[in-house]
Coordinates of C-alpha atoms and ligand atoms in Angstrom, one line a residue:
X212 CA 161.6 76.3 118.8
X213 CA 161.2 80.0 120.3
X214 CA 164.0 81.9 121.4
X215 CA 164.8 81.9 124.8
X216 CA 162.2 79.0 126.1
X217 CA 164.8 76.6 125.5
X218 CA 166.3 76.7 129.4
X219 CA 162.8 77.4 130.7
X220 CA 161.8 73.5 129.1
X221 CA 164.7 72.0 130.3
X222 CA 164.2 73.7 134.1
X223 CA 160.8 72.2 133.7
X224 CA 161.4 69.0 133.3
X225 CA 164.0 68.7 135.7
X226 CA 161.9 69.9 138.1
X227 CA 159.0 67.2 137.0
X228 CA 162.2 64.5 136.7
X229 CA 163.1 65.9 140.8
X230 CA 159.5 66.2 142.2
X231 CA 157.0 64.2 140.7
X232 CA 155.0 67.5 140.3
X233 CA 154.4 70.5 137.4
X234 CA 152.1 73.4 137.8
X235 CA 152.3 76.2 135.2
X236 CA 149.2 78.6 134.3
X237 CA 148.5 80.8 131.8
X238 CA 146.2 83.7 129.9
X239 CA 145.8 82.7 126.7
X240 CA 147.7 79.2 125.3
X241 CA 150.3 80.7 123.2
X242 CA 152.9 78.7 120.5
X243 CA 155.4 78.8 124.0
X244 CA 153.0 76.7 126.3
X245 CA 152.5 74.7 123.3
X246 CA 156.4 73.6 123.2
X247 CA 156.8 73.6 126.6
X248 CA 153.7 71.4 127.2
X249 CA 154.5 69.0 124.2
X250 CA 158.2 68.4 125.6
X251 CA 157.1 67.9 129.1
X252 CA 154.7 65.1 127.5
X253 CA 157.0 63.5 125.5
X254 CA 160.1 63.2 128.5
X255 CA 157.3 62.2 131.1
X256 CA 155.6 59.7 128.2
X257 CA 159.5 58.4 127.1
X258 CA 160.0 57.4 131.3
X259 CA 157.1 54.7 130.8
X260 CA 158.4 54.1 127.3
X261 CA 155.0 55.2 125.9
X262 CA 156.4 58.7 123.4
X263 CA 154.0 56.4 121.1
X264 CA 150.9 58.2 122.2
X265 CA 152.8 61.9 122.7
X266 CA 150.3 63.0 119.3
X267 CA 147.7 61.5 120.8
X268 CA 147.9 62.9 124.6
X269 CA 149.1 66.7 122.8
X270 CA 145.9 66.6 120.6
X271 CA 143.8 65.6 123.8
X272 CA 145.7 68.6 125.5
X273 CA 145.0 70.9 122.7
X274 CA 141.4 70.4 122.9
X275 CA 140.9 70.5 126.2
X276 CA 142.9 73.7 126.6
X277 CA 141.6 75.1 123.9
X278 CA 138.1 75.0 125.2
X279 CA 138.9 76.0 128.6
X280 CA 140.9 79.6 127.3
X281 CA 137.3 79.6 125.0
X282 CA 135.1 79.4 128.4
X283 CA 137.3 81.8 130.1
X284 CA 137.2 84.5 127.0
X285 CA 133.3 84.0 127.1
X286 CA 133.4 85.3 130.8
X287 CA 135.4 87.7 129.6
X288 CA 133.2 88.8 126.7
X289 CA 130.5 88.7 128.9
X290 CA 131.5 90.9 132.1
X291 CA 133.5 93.6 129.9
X292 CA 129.3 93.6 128.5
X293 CA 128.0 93.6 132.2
X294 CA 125.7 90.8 131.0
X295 CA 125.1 87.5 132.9
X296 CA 126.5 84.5 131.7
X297 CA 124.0 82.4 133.4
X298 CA 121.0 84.5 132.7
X299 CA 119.3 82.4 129.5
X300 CA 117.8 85.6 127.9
X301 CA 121.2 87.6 127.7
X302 CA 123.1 84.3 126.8
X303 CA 120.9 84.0 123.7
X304 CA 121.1 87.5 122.9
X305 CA 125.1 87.4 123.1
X306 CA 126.4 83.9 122.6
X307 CA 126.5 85.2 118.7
X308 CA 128.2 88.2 118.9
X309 CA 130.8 86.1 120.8
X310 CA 131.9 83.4 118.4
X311 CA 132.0 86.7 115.3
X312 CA 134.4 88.8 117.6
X313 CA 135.9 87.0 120.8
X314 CA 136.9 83.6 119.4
X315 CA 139.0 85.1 116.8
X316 CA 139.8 88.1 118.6
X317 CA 141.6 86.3 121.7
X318 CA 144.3 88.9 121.7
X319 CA 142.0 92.1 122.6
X320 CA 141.1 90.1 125.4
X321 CA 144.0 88.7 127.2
X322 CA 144.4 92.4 128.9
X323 CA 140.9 92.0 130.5
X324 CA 141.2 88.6 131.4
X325 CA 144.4 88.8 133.5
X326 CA 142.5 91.5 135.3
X327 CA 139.9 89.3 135.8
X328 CA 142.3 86.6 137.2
X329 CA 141.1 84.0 134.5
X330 CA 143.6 81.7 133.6
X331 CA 144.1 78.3 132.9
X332 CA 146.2 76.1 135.0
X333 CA 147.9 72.6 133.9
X334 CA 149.1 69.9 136.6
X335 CA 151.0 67.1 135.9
X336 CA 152.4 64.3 137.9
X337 CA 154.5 61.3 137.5
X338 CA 154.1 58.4 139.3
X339 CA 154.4 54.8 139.8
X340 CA 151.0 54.6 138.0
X341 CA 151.7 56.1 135.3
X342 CA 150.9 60.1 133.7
X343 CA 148.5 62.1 135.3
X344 CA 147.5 65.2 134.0
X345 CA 144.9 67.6 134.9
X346 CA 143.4 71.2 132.7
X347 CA 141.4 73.7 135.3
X348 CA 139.6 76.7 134.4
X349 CA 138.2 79.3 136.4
X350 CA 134.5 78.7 134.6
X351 CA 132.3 76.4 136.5
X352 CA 129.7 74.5 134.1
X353 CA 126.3 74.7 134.7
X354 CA 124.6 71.5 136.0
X355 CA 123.1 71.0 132.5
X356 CA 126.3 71.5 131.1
X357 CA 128.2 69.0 132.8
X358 CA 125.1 66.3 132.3
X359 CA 125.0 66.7 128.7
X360 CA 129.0 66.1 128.7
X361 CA 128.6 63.2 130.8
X362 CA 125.9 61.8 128.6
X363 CA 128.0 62.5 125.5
X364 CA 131.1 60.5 127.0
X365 CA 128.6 57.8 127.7
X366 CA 127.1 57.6 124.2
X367 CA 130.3 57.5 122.2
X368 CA 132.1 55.0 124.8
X369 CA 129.1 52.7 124.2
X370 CA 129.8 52.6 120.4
X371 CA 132.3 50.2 119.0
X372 CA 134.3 51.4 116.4
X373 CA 135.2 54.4 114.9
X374 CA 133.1 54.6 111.5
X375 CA 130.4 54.1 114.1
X376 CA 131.1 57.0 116.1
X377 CA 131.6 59.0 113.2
X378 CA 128.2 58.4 111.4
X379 CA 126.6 58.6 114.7
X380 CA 128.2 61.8 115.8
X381 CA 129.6 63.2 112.2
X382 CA 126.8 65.6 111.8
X383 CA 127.6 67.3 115.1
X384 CA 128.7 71.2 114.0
X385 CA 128.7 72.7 117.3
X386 CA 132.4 73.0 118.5
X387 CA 133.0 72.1 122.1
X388 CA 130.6 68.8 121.8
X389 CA 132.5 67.9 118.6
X390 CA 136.0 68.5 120.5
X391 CA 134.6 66.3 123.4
X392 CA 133.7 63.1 121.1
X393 CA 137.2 63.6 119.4
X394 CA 138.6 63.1 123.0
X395 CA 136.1 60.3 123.7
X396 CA 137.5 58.7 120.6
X397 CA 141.0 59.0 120.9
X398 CA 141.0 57.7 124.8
X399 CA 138.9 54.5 123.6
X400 CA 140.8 53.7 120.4
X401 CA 144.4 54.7 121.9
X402 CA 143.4 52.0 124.1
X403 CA 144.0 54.6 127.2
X404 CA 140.2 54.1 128.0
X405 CA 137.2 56.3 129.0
X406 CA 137.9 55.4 132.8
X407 CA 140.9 57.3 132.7
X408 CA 139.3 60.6 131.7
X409 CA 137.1 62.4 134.3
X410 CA 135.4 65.7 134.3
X411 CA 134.2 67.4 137.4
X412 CA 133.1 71.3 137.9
X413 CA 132.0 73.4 141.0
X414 CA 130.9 77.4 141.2
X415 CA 134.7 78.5 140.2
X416 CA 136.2 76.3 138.2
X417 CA 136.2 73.4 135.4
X418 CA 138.5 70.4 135.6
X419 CA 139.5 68.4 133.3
X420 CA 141.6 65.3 134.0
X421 CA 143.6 62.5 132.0
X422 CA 145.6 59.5 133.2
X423 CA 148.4 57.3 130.8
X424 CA 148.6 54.6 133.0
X425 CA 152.2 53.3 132.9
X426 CA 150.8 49.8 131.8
X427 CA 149.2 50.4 128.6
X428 CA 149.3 48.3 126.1
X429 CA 148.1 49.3 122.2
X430 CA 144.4 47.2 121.6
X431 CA 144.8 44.0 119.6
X432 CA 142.9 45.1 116.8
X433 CA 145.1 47.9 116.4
X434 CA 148.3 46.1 116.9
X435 CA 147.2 43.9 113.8
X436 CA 146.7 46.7 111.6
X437 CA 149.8 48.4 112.4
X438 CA 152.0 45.6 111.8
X439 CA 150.3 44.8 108.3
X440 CA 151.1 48.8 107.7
X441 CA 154.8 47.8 108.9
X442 CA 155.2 44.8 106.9
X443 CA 153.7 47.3 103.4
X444 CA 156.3 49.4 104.2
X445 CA 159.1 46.9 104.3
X446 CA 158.0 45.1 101.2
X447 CA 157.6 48.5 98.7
X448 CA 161.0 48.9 97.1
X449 CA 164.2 51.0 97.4
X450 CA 165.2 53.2 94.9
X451 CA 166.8 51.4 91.7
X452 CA 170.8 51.2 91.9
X453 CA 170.9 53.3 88.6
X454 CA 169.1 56.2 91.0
X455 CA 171.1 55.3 94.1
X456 CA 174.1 56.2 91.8
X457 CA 172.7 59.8 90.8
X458 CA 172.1 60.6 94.4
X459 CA 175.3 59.8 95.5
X460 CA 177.1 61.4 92.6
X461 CA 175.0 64.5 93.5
X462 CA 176.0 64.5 97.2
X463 CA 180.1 64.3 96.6
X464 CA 181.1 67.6 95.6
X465 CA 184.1 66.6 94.1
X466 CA 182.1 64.7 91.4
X467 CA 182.1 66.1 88.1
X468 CA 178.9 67.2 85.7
X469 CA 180.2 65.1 82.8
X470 CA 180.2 61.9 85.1
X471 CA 176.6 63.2 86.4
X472 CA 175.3 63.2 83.3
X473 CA 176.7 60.3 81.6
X474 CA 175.0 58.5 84.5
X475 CA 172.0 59.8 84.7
X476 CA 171.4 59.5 80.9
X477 CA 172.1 55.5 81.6
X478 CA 168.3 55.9 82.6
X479 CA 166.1 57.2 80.4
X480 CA 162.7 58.6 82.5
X481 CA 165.0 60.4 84.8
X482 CA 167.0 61.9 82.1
X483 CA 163.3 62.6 80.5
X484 CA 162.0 64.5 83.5
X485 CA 165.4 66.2 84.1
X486 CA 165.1 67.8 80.5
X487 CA 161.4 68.7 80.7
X488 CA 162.2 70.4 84.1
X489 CA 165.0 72.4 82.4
X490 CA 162.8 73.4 79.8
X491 CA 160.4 74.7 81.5
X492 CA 159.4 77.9 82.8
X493 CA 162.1 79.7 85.1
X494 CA 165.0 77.9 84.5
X495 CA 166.3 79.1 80.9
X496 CA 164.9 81.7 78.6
X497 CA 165.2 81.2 74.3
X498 CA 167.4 78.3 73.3
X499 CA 166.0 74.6 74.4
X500 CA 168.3 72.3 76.6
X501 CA 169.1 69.7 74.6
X502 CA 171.5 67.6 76.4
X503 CA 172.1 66.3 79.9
X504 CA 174.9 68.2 80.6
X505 CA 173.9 71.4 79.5
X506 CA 170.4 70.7 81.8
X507 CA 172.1 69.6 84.8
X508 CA 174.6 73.2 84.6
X509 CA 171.0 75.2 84.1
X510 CA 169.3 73.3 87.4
X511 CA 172.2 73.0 89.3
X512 CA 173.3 70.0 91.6
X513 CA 170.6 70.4 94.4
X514 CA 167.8 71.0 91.6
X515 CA 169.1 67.7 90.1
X516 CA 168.9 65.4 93.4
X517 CA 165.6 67.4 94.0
X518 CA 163.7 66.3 91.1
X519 CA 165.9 62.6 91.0
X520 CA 163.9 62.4 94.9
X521 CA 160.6 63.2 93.6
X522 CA 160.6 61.5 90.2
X523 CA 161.6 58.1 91.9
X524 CA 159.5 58.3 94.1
X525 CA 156.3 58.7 91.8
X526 CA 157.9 56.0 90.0
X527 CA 157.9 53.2 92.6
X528 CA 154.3 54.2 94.1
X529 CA 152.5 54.5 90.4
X530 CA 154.0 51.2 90.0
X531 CA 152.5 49.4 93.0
X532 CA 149.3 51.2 93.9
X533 CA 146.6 52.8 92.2
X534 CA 147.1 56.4 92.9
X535 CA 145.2 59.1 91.8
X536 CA 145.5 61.8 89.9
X537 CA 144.2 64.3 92.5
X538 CA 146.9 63.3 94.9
X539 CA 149.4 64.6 93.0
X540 CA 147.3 67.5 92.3
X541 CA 146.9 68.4 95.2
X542 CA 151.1 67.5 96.0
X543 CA 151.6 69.7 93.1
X544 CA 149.9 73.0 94.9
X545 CA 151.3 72.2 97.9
X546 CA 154.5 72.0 96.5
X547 CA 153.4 75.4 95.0
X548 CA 152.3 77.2 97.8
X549 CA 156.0 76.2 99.9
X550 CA 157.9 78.1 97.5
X551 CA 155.7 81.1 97.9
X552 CA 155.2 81.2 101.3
X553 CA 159.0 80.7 101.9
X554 CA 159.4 83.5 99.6
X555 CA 156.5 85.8 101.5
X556 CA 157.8 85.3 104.7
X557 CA 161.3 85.6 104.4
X558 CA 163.2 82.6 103.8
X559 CA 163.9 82.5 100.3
X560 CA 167.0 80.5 100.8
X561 CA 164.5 77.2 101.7
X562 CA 162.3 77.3 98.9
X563 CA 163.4 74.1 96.7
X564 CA 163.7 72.5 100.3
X565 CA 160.3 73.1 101.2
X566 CA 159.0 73.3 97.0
X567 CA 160.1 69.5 97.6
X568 CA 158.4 68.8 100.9
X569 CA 155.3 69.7 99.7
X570 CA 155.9 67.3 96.6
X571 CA 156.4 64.5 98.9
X572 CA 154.2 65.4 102.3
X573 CA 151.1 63.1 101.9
X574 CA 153.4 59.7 100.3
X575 CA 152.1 57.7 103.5
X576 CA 148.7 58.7 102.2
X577 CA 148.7 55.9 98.9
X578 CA 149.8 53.5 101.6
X579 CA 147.3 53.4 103.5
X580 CA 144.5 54.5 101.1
X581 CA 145.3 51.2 99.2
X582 CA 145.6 49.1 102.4
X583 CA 142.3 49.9 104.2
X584 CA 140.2 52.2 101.9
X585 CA 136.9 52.2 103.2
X586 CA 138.4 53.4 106.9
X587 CA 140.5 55.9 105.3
X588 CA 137.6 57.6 103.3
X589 CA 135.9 57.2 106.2
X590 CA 137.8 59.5 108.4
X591 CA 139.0 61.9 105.5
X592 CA 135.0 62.5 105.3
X593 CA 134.9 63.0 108.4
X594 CA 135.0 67.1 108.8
X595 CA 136.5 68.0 112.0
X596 CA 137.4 70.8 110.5
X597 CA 138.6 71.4 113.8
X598 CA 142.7 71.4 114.9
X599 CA 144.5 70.8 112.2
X600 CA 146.0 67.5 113.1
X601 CA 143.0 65.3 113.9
X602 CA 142.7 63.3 110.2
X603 CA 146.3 62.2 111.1
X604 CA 145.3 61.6 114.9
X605 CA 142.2 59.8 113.8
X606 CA 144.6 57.3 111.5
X607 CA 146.6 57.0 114.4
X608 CA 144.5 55.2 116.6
X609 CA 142.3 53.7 113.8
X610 CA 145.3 51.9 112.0
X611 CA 148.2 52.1 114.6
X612 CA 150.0 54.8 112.4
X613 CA 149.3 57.8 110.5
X614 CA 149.8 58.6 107.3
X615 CA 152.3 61.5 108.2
X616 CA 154.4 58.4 109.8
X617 CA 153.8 55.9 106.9
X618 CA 155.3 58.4 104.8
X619 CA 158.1 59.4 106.8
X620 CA 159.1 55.6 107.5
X621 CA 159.1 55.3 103.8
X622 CA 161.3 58.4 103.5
X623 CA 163.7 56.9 105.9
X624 CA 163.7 53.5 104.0
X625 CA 164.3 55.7 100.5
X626 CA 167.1 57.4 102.6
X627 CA 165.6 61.0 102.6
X628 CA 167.3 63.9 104.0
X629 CA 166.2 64.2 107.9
X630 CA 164.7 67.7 106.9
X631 CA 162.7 66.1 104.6
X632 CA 161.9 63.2 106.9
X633 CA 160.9 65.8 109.4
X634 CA 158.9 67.7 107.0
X635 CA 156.9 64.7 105.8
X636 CA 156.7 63.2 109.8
X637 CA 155.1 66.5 110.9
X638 CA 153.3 68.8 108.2
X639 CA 150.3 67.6 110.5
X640 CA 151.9 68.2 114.3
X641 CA 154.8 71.2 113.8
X642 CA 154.8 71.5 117.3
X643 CA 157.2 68.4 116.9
X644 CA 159.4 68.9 114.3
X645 CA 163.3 69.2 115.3
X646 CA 164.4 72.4 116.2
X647 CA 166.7 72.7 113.1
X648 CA 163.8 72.1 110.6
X649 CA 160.8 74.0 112.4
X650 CA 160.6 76.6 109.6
X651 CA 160.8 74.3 107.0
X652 CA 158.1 71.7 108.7
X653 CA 156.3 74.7 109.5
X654 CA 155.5 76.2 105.4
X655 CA 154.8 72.8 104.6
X656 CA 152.6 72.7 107.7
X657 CA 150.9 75.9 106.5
X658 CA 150.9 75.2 102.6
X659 CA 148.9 72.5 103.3
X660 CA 146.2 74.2 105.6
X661 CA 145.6 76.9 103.3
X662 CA 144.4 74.2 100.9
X663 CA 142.4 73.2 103.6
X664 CA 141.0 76.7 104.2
X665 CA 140.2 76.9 100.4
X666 CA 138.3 73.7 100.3
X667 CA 136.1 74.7 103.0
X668 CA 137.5 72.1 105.5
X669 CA 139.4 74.3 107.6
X670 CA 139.5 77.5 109.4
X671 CA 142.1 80.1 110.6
X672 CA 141.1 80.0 114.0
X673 CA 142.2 76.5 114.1
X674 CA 146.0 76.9 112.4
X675 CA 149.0 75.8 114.5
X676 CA 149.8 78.6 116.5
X677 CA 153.5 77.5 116.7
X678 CA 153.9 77.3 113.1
X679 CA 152.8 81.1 112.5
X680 CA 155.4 81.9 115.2
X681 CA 158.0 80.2 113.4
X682 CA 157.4 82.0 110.3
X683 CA 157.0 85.0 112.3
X684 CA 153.0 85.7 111.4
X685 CA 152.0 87.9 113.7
X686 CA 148.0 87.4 114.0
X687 CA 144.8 86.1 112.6
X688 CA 144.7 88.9 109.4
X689 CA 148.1 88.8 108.9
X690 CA 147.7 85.0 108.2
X691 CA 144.8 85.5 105.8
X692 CA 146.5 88.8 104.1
X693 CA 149.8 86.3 103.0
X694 CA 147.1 83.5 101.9
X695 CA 145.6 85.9 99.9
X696 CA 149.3 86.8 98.2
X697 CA 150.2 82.9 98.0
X698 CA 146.7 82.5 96.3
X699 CA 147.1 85.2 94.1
X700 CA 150.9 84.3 92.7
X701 CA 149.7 81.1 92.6
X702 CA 147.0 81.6 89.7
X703 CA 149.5 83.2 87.6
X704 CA 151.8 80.2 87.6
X705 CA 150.7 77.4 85.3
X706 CA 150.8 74.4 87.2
Ligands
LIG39 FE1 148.6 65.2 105.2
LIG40 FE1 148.1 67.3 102.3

């Protein structure tokens, strides 16, 4: 969370809880109105018993907002240019320029727009119907505009499932269309339906509006899946006792190393991994560990239950599913990139803790590639490349849960820490991590997106405003110059 907004959310929903009614505006969304709007979602949601589908309204909300700060900054551009908007020839000749320097220059604009008066407004209201909330602008859309919309709503409610709508609509490049069909998708396959979404625009202004009626109830097909999911979950095994024993010896600080290590050499592939992490590079320089003891003084304690975490993990999973090697590739940079960015930005003191959460942030993945694997390539092909949540929120309402949730209902059934709980639950959404683990959810958050930046599938403009904020990253270039660094330490680490 950001200092000092934590009164202003709690006045806010009070004063939704007293009235029935919320109107806040601003300039440019900003990691603050992010919070503020993802609490207020999730107390109004949690009074119909529906915090369920807080992802899926906040990525809705995103979207929306997100394009109606992005047709307010192109009025912007425009006037600060003296061009017309609605004249075709100077569109064409502009529109360019725009998405190179306004879309990822939102700051240099803010000034101009507030003199402008362009800002975006949210409403919400809590009734006996259920959650209404409504975006405005202060862009009308042209009639065109708004027919094309409307026809684009029609076309994707038409279609029946969601491999459907992706093949029909997954070429699609063009933002704002794209971000539309996502919303089209998620209201349908949440099971809120297309009939609760309406868009409407005059001369002045854009509106956007959504309702969560109080009734809902998840679609059956969805319900199926997510209870098969459930049941997986429930049958995959808890740690052996052996491990159990390690983990609890690690946790009581009166517990001494020679106990510790008599135990853990009473099984022999953690003892295995324990050495080969002592021996390797960082940890001890000359002489080779030899024994147990002498490896668990060199890691430490925490190092030890660290590694015991990961290495069971593997263990069970390998065992039951087929799991590639690219997954824990790609765990393995993730991993990678924690400790560095924990290091670059300050917070040295959390780099095993988040070294580990990157080891472990995609476990819900092998679930749920092995369960339903044609759905899940389906929608990991699928290049949004858009916020950085939507593979997750796609899951959601495809298979009932995501594979940020598999994984951290997993974690809680293997009795994980709740920071690393909280750092597998949300690497995707760290607008909704706990306050006391934000950071930490936050560089896993980020580790992972640079990945996604490197593989092409992924773009700054896009990142999670509030995890920059909690690792203090002050803008666009200062987010590429510390990928750049992470990159860089990166390739002279051997892997
Ligand atoms: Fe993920
Ligand atoms: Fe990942």
């Amino acid at each position: 969370m950001i200092a000092g907004t934590d009164t202003l959310k709690r006045q806010a929903v009070d004063l939704l809880n007293e009235s029935g009614k919320l109107r806040y505006s601003f300039t440019a969304f900003s990691a603050q109105h992010t919070e503020l709007t993802y609490y207020l979602v999730n107390h109004a949601l949690a009074g119909y018993k529906l915090n369920f589908l807080d992802t899926v309204i906040m990525t809705f909300l995103r979207e929306v907002v997100t394009n109606a700060v992005k047709a307010n900054l192109k009025r912007a551009y425009f006037e600060q240019r003296n061009a017309d908007i609605k004249n075709p020839g100077q569109y064409a000749a502009l529109i360019e320029a725009f998405k190179r320097e306004g879309v990822a220059n939102i700051e240099d604009f803010v000034p101009i727009m507030k003199e402008l008066g362009l800002k975006v407004h949210i409403y919400m209201e809590t009734n006996i119907d259920g959650l209404r909330i409504i975006v405005q602008n202060n862009c009308g859309m042209t009639n065109e505009e708004l027919l094309r919309a409307r026809e684009r709503i029609q076309a994707a409610s038409a279609a029946d499932s969601v491999p459907e709508l992706l093949e029909q609509f997954g070429d699609e490049s063009e933002g704002a269309g794209l971000g539309l069909l996502i919303n089209v998708i998620l209201l349908k396959r949440s099971g809120i339906g297309i009939k609760n979404f309406q868009i409407s625009s005059d001369e002045k202004s854009t509106r956007v509006a959504i309702t969560v009626p109080r009734s809902f109830q998840m679609p059956a097909q969805v319900a199926e899946l997510y209870n098969r999911i459930t049941s997986e979950i429930e049958r995959i095994p808890t740690f052996p006792e052996s491990v159990q024993r390690i983990i609890n010896l690690c946790d009581n600080p009166r517990a001494e190393i020679s106990f510790l290590a008599s135990e853990i050499e009473k099984d022999p592939s953690v003892a295995a991994s324990i050495l080969r992490l002592a021996n390797s590079g960082g940890f001890v320089v000359g002489t080779r560990v030899e024994s147990i003891h002498r490896a668990v003084t060199v890691l430490g304690i925490k190092n030890v239950r660290q590694l015991v975490l990961a290495h069971s993990s593997r263990q069970i999973l390998d065992k039951h599913y087929k799991v590639f090697e690219e997954f824990w590739e790609h765990a393995a940079r993730v991993a990678l990139y924690c400790r560095l960015i924990a290091e670059r930005c300050g917070f040295r003191k959390l780099a095993d803790s988040v070294f580990l959460g990157g080891l472990l942030h995609d476990l819900g993945k092998i679930v749920l590639h092995s369960l339903e694997p044609e759905t899940v390539k389906k929608i990991n092909g699928f290049n949004l490349a858009r916020t950085e949540n939507s593979t997750a929120v796609l899951e959601e309402i495809t298979l009932g849960l995501s594979h940020a949730e598999v994984g951290a209902r997993l974690a809680q059934k293997w009795n994980f820490p709740p920071v690393l709980i909280d750092m597998i639950r949300n690497h995707h959404s760290a607008f909704a991590a706990d306050v006391s683990h934000s950071v930490e959810v936050s560089i896993v958050h980020l580790a992972d997106a640079f990945l996604r930046v490197e593989e092409n599938q992924a773009s700054y403009v896009y990142f999670d405003i509030e995890a920059q904020a909690h690792l203090n990253i002050a803008n666009a270039k200062e987010l590429q110059a510390i990928h750049e660094w992470v990159k860089e330490a990166a390739g002279k680490q051997v892997l």
